[in-house]
């Protein structure tokens, strides 16, 4: 596909995003404000491609052509020819707004500016822009060159033309692009919360991480809730939970469980620290009430998806597809609803609400979707 893509920020995400577009045939101009990040970029890109070359997924010719399409440039001014710029810089609003101003000074009027923010509102990043209609979110998942899903986030003023270009170019790069509302956590990071939170609630009630994970794996999940926290890092998971809790006004549905805080305070971050909730061990033993554990976690996943759906800007299919692609879930929340039936989900939530401790009261109140169905 023709077109020039700019990428700003050559860290974990930016590097992967460069590869996404370069592998699809786009010319990519990429930069970083940190000189060492620019200097090491080519070496890191080569290292990121090495496993694919070794496996034979790409030929030496493909490999060289991908790298040839990538130019590391000294500053944002050199991104002027780009028709789409994706920013993956530090996660602070002031830095992103200032980058938008810098990009607007050099880009063509119809060039699209996409932010890869995870926790800031796209609307806030577009505030103050000269042409807010060209600003939108393209939320990639880590590692960007591997994960199929990209959430496409419009703010109220984003133009259809900008959404079309960002969507078309990103689909041409092999991604499944799903529209997501400009709400905290978009779809995946928001709807995933109960997968961790409800497992932590069970842990605080005295169940073991191993048996909870075994129950989820028996229900078809490739990895259990605690195995996933160990993989992501308890610190990253805590930061995401705290961010969402703040953004949602501290609602008990986003309760920050002490068990997670304690885990981080103790440095048991998971794979990266060598010790986590279950890592280096494995899930198990399978408890006799495994089905009830899975039902409880899925009931809260269904309910969260229902609340998000009620806020608008997404669809049942969008949420189901996003969670299956973004988290490798075996089924989406609305497929869980169909499988269990609304009566069972409602009854499960009602039981949880009735026995909830004071700090979790209102956590399990049914979403409008469940009240209506
Ligand atoms: N890491 C993830 O799993 C993940 C997933 C999705 C989205 N994101 C988002 O992607 C963005 C980048 O995250 P990351 O994990 O790649 O961070 P990172 O720290 O690995 O990389 C950020 C890079 O941006 C550069 N940078 C910082 N300020 C800059 C500026 N003003 N101009 C140019 N370059 C600048 C830094 O030198 C660094 O190389 C953040 O907005 C983050 O929220 C991260």
mmCIF file with all atom_site columns, N, CA and C and ligand atoms in Angstrom, residues 8-15 17 31-34 37 44 76 87-92 95-96 98-99 115-120 139-142 189 236, ligand 1:
data_model
loop_
_atom_site.group_PDB
_atom_site.id
_atom_site.type_symbol
_atom_site.label_atom_id
_atom_site.label_alt_id
_atom_site.label_comp_id
_atom_site.label_asym_id
_atom_site.label_entity_id
_atom_site.label_seq_id
_atom_site.pdbx_PDB_ins_code
_atom_site.Cartn_x
_atom_site.Cartn_y
_atom_site.Cartn_z
_atom_site.occupancy
_atom_site.B_iso_or_equiv
_atom_site.pdbx_formal_charge
_atom_site.auth_seq_id
_atom_site.auth_comp_id
_atom_site.auth_asym_id
_atom_site.auth_atom_id
_atom_site.pdbx_PDB_model_num
ATOM   1   N N   . UNK A 1 8   ? 6.423  8.556  16.218 1.00 0.00 ? 8   UNK A N   1
ATOM   2   C CA  . UNK A 1 8   ? 7.202  9.329  17.190 1.00 0.00 ? 8   UNK A CA  1
ATOM   3   C C   . UNK A 1 8   ? 7.253  8.537  18.493 1.00 0.00 ? 8   UNK A C   1
ATOM   4   N N   . UNK A 1 9   ? 8.462  8.333  18.982 1.00 0.00 ? 9   UNK A N   1
ATOM   5   C CA  . UNK A 1 9   ? 8.660  7.519  20.173 1.00 0.00 ? 9   UNK A CA  1
ATOM   6   C C   . UNK A 1 9   ? 9.134  6.150  19.739 1.00 0.00 ? 9   UNK A C   1
ATOM   7   N N   . UNK A 1 10  ? 10.391 5.824  20.033 1.00 0.00 ? 10  UNK A N   1
ATOM   8   C CA  . UNK A 1 10  ? 10.950 4.535  19.604 1.00 0.00 ? 10  UNK A CA  1
ATOM   9   C C   . UNK A 1 10  ? 11.216 3.633  20.798 1.00 0.00 ? 10  UNK A C   1
ATOM   10  N N   . UNK A 1 11  ? 10.238 3.582  21.701 1.00 0.00 ? 11  UNK A N   1
ATOM   11  C CA  . UNK A 1 11  ? 10.322 2.668  22.843 1.00 0.00 ? 11  UNK A CA  1
ATOM   12  C C   . UNK A 1 11  ? 9.653  1.352  22.483 1.00 0.00 ? 11  UNK A C   1
ATOM   13  N N   . UNK A 1 12  ? 9.146  0.670  23.492 1.00 0.00 ? 12  UNK A N   1
ATOM   14  C CA  . UNK A 1 12  ? 8.511  -0.638 23.301 1.00 0.00 ? 12  UNK A CA  1
ATOM   15  C C   . UNK A 1 12  ? 7.457  -0.600 22.201 1.00 0.00 ? 12  UNK A C   1
ATOM   16  N N   . UNK A 1 13  ? 6.524  0.333  22.328 1.00 0.00 ? 13  UNK A N   1
ATOM   17  C CA  . UNK A 1 13  ? 5.391  0.347  21.403 1.00 0.00 ? 13  UNK A CA  1
ATOM   18  C C   . UNK A 1 13  ? 5.779  0.928  20.050 1.00 0.00 ? 13  UNK A C   1
ATOM   19  N N   . UNK A 1 14  ? 6.490  2.064  20.058 1.00 0.00 ? 14  UNK A N   1
ATOM   20  C CA  . UNK A 1 14  ? 6.833  2.736  18.809 1.00 0.00 ? 14  UNK A CA  1
ATOM   21  C C   . UNK A 1 14  ? 7.606  1.822  17.870 1.00 0.00 ? 14  UNK A C   1
ATOM   22  N N   . UNK A 1 15  ? 8.542  1.085  18.431 1.00 0.00 ? 15  UNK A N   1
ATOM   23  C CA  . UNK A 1 15  ? 9.358  0.186  17.610 1.00 0.00 ? 15  UNK A CA  1
ATOM   24  C C   . UNK A 1 15  ? 8.470  -0.868 16.919 1.00 0.00 ? 15  UNK A C   1
ATOM   25  N N   . UNK A 1 17  ? 5.282  -0.575 16.277 1.00 0.00 ? 17  UNK A N   1
ATOM   26  C CA  . UNK A 1 17  ? 4.383  0.096  15.326 1.00 0.00 ? 17  UNK A CA  1
ATOM   27  C C   . UNK A 1 17  ? 5.137  0.403  14.019 1.00 0.00 ? 17  UNK A C   1
ATOM   28  N N   . UNK A 1 31  ? 11.044 8.803  14.658 1.00 0.00 ? 31  UNK A N   1
ATOM   29  C CA  . UNK A 1 31  ? 11.959 9.603  15.463 1.00 0.00 ? 31  UNK A CA  1
ATOM   30  C C   . UNK A 1 31  ? 11.663 9.444  16.946 1.00 0.00 ? 31  UNK A C   1
ATOM   31  N N   . UNK A 1 32  ? 12.573 9.964  17.768 1.00 0.00 ? 32  UNK A N   1
ATOM   32  C CA  . UNK A 1 32  ? 12.461 9.926  19.223 1.00 0.00 ? 32  UNK A CA  1
ATOM   33  C C   . UNK A 1 32  ? 13.242 11.133 19.721 1.00 0.00 ? 32  UNK A C   1
ATOM   34  N N   . UNK A 1 33  ? 12.792 11.743 20.804 1.00 0.00 ? 33  UNK A N   1
ATOM   35  C CA  . UNK A 1 33  ? 13.508 12.928 21.283 1.00 0.00 ? 33  UNK A CA  1
ATOM   36  C C   . UNK A 1 33  ? 14.814 12.554 21.986 1.00 0.00 ? 33  UNK A C   1
ATOM   37  N N   . UNK A 1 34  ? 14.983 11.280 22.300 1.00 0.00 ? 34  UNK A N   1
ATOM   38  C CA  . UNK A 1 34  ? 16.158 10.814 23.034 1.00 0.00 ? 34  UNK A CA  1
ATOM   39  C C   . UNK A 1 34  ? 17.179 10.287 22.015 1.00 0.00 ? 34  UNK A C   1
ATOM   40  N N   . UNK A 1 37  ? 17.930 6.622  21.767 1.00 0.00 ? 37  UNK A N   1
ATOM   41  C CA  . UNK A 1 37  ? 16.839 5.785  21.237 1.00 0.00 ? 37  UNK A CA  1
ATOM   42  C C   . UNK A 1 37  ? 16.887 5.779  19.712 1.00 0.00 ? 37  UNK A C   1
ATOM   43  N N   . UNK A 1 44  ? 17.750 -2.423 17.248 1.00 0.00 ? 44  UNK A N   1
ATOM   44  C CA  . UNK A 1 44  ? 16.599 -3.027 17.942 1.00 0.00 ? 44  UNK A CA  1
ATOM   45  C C   . UNK A 1 44  ? 15.561 -3.547 16.945 1.00 0.00 ? 44  UNK A C   1
ATOM   46  N N   . UNK A 1 76  ? 10.930 15.883 14.534 1.00 0.00 ? 76  UNK A N   1
ATOM   47  C CA  . UNK A 1 76  ? 9.555  15.849 14.047 1.00 0.00 ? 76  UNK A CA  1
ATOM   48  C C   . UNK A 1 76  ? 9.408  16.599 12.717 1.00 0.00 ? 76  UNK A C   1
ATOM   49  N N   . UNK A 1 87  ? 1.806  8.518  17.395 1.00 0.00 ? 87  UNK A N   1
ATOM   50  C CA  . UNK A 1 87  ? 2.721  8.869  18.483 1.00 0.00 ? 87  UNK A CA  1
ATOM   51  C C   . UNK A 1 87  ? 2.674  7.808  19.559 1.00 0.00 ? 87  UNK A C   1
ATOM   52  N N   . UNK A 1 88  ? 3.859  7.428  20.032 1.00 0.00 ? 88  UNK A N   1
ATOM   53  C CA  . UNK A 1 88  ? 3.975  6.445  21.121 1.00 0.00 ? 88  UNK A CA  1
ATOM   54  C C   . UNK A 1 88  ? 5.035  6.952  22.089 1.00 0.00 ? 88  UNK A C   1
ATOM   55  N N   . UNK A 1 89  ? 4.830  8.214  22.530 1.00 0.00 ? 89  UNK A N   1
ATOM   56  C CA  . UNK A 1 89  ? 5.801  8.814  23.457 1.00 0.00 ? 89  UNK A CA  1
ATOM   57  C C   . UNK A 1 89  ? 5.313  8.616  24.883 1.00 0.00 ? 89  UNK A C   1
ATOM   58  N N   . UNK A 1 90  ? 5.984  9.258  25.793 1.00 0.00 ? 90  UNK A N   1
ATOM   59  C CA  . UNK A 1 90  ? 5.652  9.176  27.223 1.00 0.00 ? 90  UNK A CA  1
ATOM   60  C C   . UNK A 1 90  ? 4.173  9.499  27.458 1.00 0.00 ? 90  UNK A C   1
ATOM   61  N N   . UNK A 1 91  ? 3.601  8.824  28.459 1.00 0.00 ? 91  UNK A N   1
ATOM   62  C CA  . UNK A 1 91  ? 2.152  8.917  28.709 1.00 0.00 ? 91  UNK A CA  1
ATOM   63  C C   . UNK A 1 91  ? 1.818  10.132 29.597 1.00 0.00 ? 91  UNK A C   1
ATOM   64  N N   . UNK A 1 92  ? 2.106  11.343 29.105 1.00 0.00 ? 92  UNK A N   1
ATOM   65  C CA  . UNK A 1 92  ? 1.657  12.525 29.852 1.00 0.00 ? 92  UNK A CA  1
ATOM   66  C C   . UNK A 1 92  ? 0.953  13.459 28.880 1.00 0.00 ? 92  UNK A C   1
ATOM   67  N N   . UNK A 1 95  ? 2.988  16.472 27.343 1.00 0.00 ? 95  UNK A N   1
ATOM   68  C CA  . UNK A 1 95  ? 3.956  16.067 26.305 1.00 0.00 ? 95  UNK A CA  1
ATOM   69  C C   . UNK A 1 95  ? 3.215  15.736 25.009 1.00 0.00 ? 95  UNK A C   1
ATOM   70  N N   . UNK A 1 96  ? 2.071  15.075 25.116 1.00 0.00 ? 96  UNK A N   1
ATOM   71  C CA  . UNK A 1 96  ? 1.347  14.672 23.902 1.00 0.00 ? 96  UNK A CA  1
ATOM   72  C C   . UNK A 1 96  ? 0.736  15.900 23.226 1.00 0.00 ? 96  UNK A C   1
ATOM   73  N N   . UNK A 1 98  ? 1.870  18.931 23.353 1.00 0.00 ? 98  UNK A N   1
ATOM   74  C CA  . UNK A 1 98  ? 2.952  19.716 22.757 1.00 0.00 ? 98  UNK A CA  1
ATOM   75  C C   . UNK A 1 98  ? 3.474  19.041 21.489 1.00 0.00 ? 98  UNK A C   1
ATOM   76  N N   . UNK A 1 99  ? 3.499  17.719 21.477 1.00 0.00 ? 99  UNK A N   1
ATOM   77  C CA  . UNK A 1 99  ? 3.889  17.000 20.256 1.00 0.00 ? 99  UNK A CA  1
ATOM   78  C C   . UNK A 1 99  ? 2.874  17.258 19.132 1.00 0.00 ? 99  UNK A C   1
ATOM   79  N N   . UNK A 1 115 ? -2.861 8.919  18.323 1.00 0.00 ? 115 UNK A N   1
ATOM   80  C CA  . UNK A 1 115 ? -2.175 8.682  19.590 1.00 0.00 ? 115 UNK A CA  1
ATOM   81  C C   . UNK A 1 115 ? -2.353 7.225  20.003 1.00 0.00 ? 115 UNK A C   1
ATOM   82  N N   . UNK A 1 116 ? -1.284 6.660  20.559 1.00 0.00 ? 116 UNK A N   1
ATOM   83  C CA  . UNK A 1 116 ? -1.350 5.282  21.060 1.00 0.00 ? 116 UNK A CA  1
ATOM   84  C C   . UNK A 1 116 ? -1.589 5.271  22.576 1.00 0.00 ? 116 UNK A C   1
ATOM   85  N N   . UNK A 1 117 ? -2.085 6.380  23.102 1.00 0.00 ? 117 UNK A N   1
ATOM   86  C CA  . UNK A 1 117 ? -2.302 6.439  24.551 1.00 0.00 ? 117 UNK A CA  1
ATOM   87  C C   . UNK A 1 117 ? -3.136 5.265  25.058 1.00 0.00 ? 117 UNK A C   1
ATOM   88  N N   . UNK A 1 118 ? -2.829 4.823  26.280 1.00 0.00 ? 118 UNK A N   1
ATOM   89  C CA  . UNK A 1 118 ? -3.647 3.781  26.915 1.00 0.00 ? 118 UNK A CA  1
ATOM   90  C C   . UNK A 1 118 ? -4.613 4.389  27.915 1.00 0.00 ? 118 UNK A C   1
ATOM   91  N N   . UNK A 1 119 ? -4.210 5.506  28.528 1.00 0.00 ? 119 UNK A N   1
ATOM   92  C CA  . UNK A 1 119 ? -4.990 5.964  29.686 1.00 0.00 ? 119 UNK A CA  1
ATOM   93  C C   . UNK A 1 119 ? -5.443 7.416  29.608 1.00 0.00 ? 119 UNK A C   1
ATOM   94  N N   . UNK A 1 120 ? -5.002 8.141  28.588 1.00 0.00 ? 120 UNK A N   1
ATOM   95  C CA  . UNK A 1 120 ? -5.460 9.530  28.464 1.00 0.00 ? 120 UNK A CA  1
ATOM   96  C C   . UNK A 1 120 ? -6.642 9.572  27.504 1.00 0.00 ? 120 UNK A C   1
ATOM   97  N N   . UNK A 1 139 ? -4.990 2.481  19.189 1.00 0.00 ? 139 UNK A N   1
ATOM   98  C CA  . UNK A 1 139 ? -4.449 1.833  20.387 1.00 0.00 ? 139 UNK A CA  1
ATOM   99  C C   . UNK A 1 139 ? -3.986 0.418  20.046 1.00 0.00 ? 139 UNK A C   1
ATOM   100 N N   . UNK A 1 140 ? -2.668 0.286  19.940 1.00 0.00 ? 140 UNK A N   1
ATOM   101 C CA  . UNK A 1 140 ? -2.043 -1.007 19.659 1.00 0.00 ? 140 UNK A CA  1
ATOM   102 C C   . UNK A 1 140 ? -1.813 -1.752 20.976 1.00 0.00 ? 140 UNK A C   1
ATOM   103 N N   . UNK A 1 141 ? -1.638 -3.064 20.871 1.00 0.00 ? 141 UNK A N   1
ATOM   104 C CA  . UNK A 1 141 ? -1.351 -3.886 22.050 1.00 0.00 ? 141 UNK A CA  1
ATOM   105 C C   . UNK A 1 141 ? 0.072  -4.417 21.934 1.00 0.00 ? 141 UNK A C   1
ATOM   106 N N   . UNK A 1 142 ? 0.656  -4.709 23.068 1.00 0.00 ? 142 UNK A N   1
ATOM   107 C CA  . UNK A 1 142 ? 2.053  -5.093 23.137 1.00 0.00 ? 142 UNK A CA  1
ATOM   108 C C   . UNK A 1 142 ? 2.203  -6.625 23.029 1.00 0.00 ? 142 UNK A C   1
ATOM   109 N N   . UNK A 1 189 ? -8.978 -2.685 27.934 1.00 0.00 ? 189 UNK A N   1
ATOM   110 C CA  . UNK A 1 189 ? -8.452 -2.451 29.274 1.00 0.00 ? 189 UNK A CA  1
ATOM   111 C C   . UNK A 1 189 ? -9.570 -2.209 30.283 1.00 0.00 ? 189 UNK A C   1
ATOM   112 N N   . UNK A 1 236 ? 2.339  -3.196 36.538 1.00 0.00 ? 236 UNK A N   1
ATOM   113 C CA  . UNK A 1 236 ? 1.634  -2.638 35.371 1.00 0.00 ? 236 UNK A CA  1
ATOM   114 C C   . UNK A 1 236 ? 0.129  -2.807 35.582 1.00 0.00 ? 236 UNK A C   1
HETATM 115 N N1  . LIG B 2 .   ? 3.774  -0.654 26.852 1.00 0.00 ? 1   LIG B N1  1
HETATM 116 C C1  . LIG B 2 .   ? 2.548  -1.061 26.577 1.00 0.00 ? 1   LIG B C1  1
HETATM 117 O O1  . LIG B 2 .   ? 2.159  -2.211 26.831 1.00 0.00 ? 1   LIG B O1  1
HETATM 118 C C2  . LIG B 2 .   ? 1.577  -0.110 25.906 1.00 0.00 ? 1   LIG B C2  1
HETATM 119 C C3  . LIG B 2 .   ? 0.448  -0.638 25.258 1.00 0.00 ? 1   LIG B C3  1
HETATM 120 C C4  . LIG B 2 .   ? -0.406 0.232  24.570 1.00 0.00 ? 1   LIG B C4  1
HETATM 121 C C5  . LIG B 2 .   ? -0.149 1.586  24.584 1.00 0.00 ? 1   LIG B C5  1
HETATM 122 N N2  . LIG B 2 .   ? 0.952  2.079  25.233 1.00 0.00 ? 1   LIG B N2  1
HETATM 123 C C6  . LIG B 2 .   ? 1.183  3.535  25.167 1.00 0.00 ? 1   LIG B C6  1
HETATM 124 O O2  . LIG B 2 .   ? 2.209  3.755  24.195 1.00 0.00 ? 1   LIG B O2  1
HETATM 125 C C7  . LIG B 2 .   ? 2.974  4.913  24.562 1.00 0.00 ? 1   LIG B C7  1
HETATM 126 C C8  . LIG B 2 .   ? 4.435  4.540  24.665 1.00 0.00 ? 1   LIG B C8  1
HETATM 127 O O3  . LIG B 2 .   ? 4.583  3.508  25.601 1.00 0.00 ? 1   LIG B O3  1
HETATM 128 P P1  . LIG B 2 .   ? 5.899  2.605  25.649 1.00 0.00 ? 1   LIG B P1  1
HETATM 129 O O4  . LIG B 2 .   ? 5.603  1.485  26.573 1.00 0.00 ? 1   LIG B O4  1
HETATM 130 O O5  . LIG B 2 .   ? 6.357  2.320  24.270 1.00 0.00 ? 1   LIG B O5  1
HETATM 131 O O6  . LIG B 2 .   ? 6.916  3.631  26.345 1.00 0.00 ? 1   LIG B O6  1
HETATM 132 P P2  . LIG B 2 .   ? 8.524  3.616  26.311 1.00 0.00 ? 1   LIG B P2  1
HETATM 133 O O7  . LIG B 2 .   ? 8.934  4.327  27.538 1.00 0.00 ? 1   LIG B O7  1
HETATM 134 O O8  . LIG B 2 .   ? 9.031  2.248  26.031 1.00 0.00 ? 1   LIG B O8  1
HETATM 135 O O9  . LIG B 2 .   ? 8.865  4.528  25.035 1.00 0.00 ? 1   LIG B O9  1
HETATM 136 C C9  . LIG B 2 .   ? 8.592  5.881  24.950 1.00 0.00 ? 1   LIG B C9  1
HETATM 137 C C10 . LIG B 2 .   ? 9.610  6.517  24.016 1.00 0.00 ? 1   LIG B C10 1
HETATM 138 O O10 . LIG B 2 .   ? 9.198  7.851  23.727 1.00 0.00 ? 1   LIG B O10 1
HETATM 139 C C11 . LIG B 2 .   ? 10.321 8.698  23.787 1.00 0.00 ? 1   LIG B C11 1
HETATM 140 N N3  . LIG B 2 .   ? 9.825  10.035 24.107 1.00 0.00 ? 1   LIG B N3  1
HETATM 141 C C12 . LIG B 2 .   ? 9.389  10.504 25.296 1.00 0.00 ? 1   LIG B C12 1
HETATM 142 N N4  . LIG B 2 .   ? 8.961  11.760 25.178 1.00 0.00 ? 1   LIG B N4  1
HETATM 143 C C13 . LIG B 2 .   ? 9.108  12.102 23.867 1.00 0.00 ? 1   LIG B C13 1
HETATM 144 C C14 . LIG B 2 .   ? 8.817  13.262 23.115 1.00 0.00 ? 1   LIG B C14 1
HETATM 145 N N5  . LIG B 2 .   ? 8.283  14.351 23.684 1.00 0.00 ? 1   LIG B N5  1
HETATM 146 N N6  . LIG B 2 .   ? 9.082  13.244 21.773 1.00 0.00 ? 1   LIG B N6  1
HETATM 147 C C15 . LIG B 2 .   ? 9.622  12.172 21.187 1.00 0.00 ? 1   LIG B C15 1
HETATM 148 N N7  . LIG B 2 .   ? 9.921  11.032 21.862 1.00 0.00 ? 1   LIG B N7  1
HETATM 149 C C16 . LIG B 2 .   ? 9.657  11.005 23.179 1.00 0.00 ? 1   LIG B C16 1
HETATM 150 C C17 . LIG B 2 .   ? 11.241 8.096  24.841 1.00 0.00 ? 1   LIG B C17 1
HETATM 151 O O11 . LIG B 2 .   ? 12.592 8.483  24.629 1.00 0.00 ? 1   LIG B O11 1
HETATM 152 C C18 . LIG B 2 .   ? 11.017 6.588  24.618 1.00 0.00 ? 1   LIG B C18 1
HETATM 153 O O12 . LIG B 2 .   ? 11.950 6.059  23.685 1.00 0.00 ? 1   LIG B O12 1
HETATM 154 C C19 . LIG B 2 .   ? 2.348  5.437  25.847 1.00 0.00 ? 1   LIG B C19 1
HETATM 155 O O13 . LIG B 2 .   ? 1.384  6.402  25.509 1.00 0.00 ? 1   LIG B O13 1
HETATM 156 C C20 . LIG B 2 .   ? 1.677  4.193  26.424 1.00 0.00 ? 1   LIG B C20 1
HETATM 157 O O14 . LIG B 2 .   ? 0.599  4.508  27.279 1.00 0.00 ? 1   LIG B O14 1
HETATM 158 C C21 . LIG B 2 .   ? 1.823  1.256  25.891 1.00 0.00 ? 1   LIG B C21 1
#
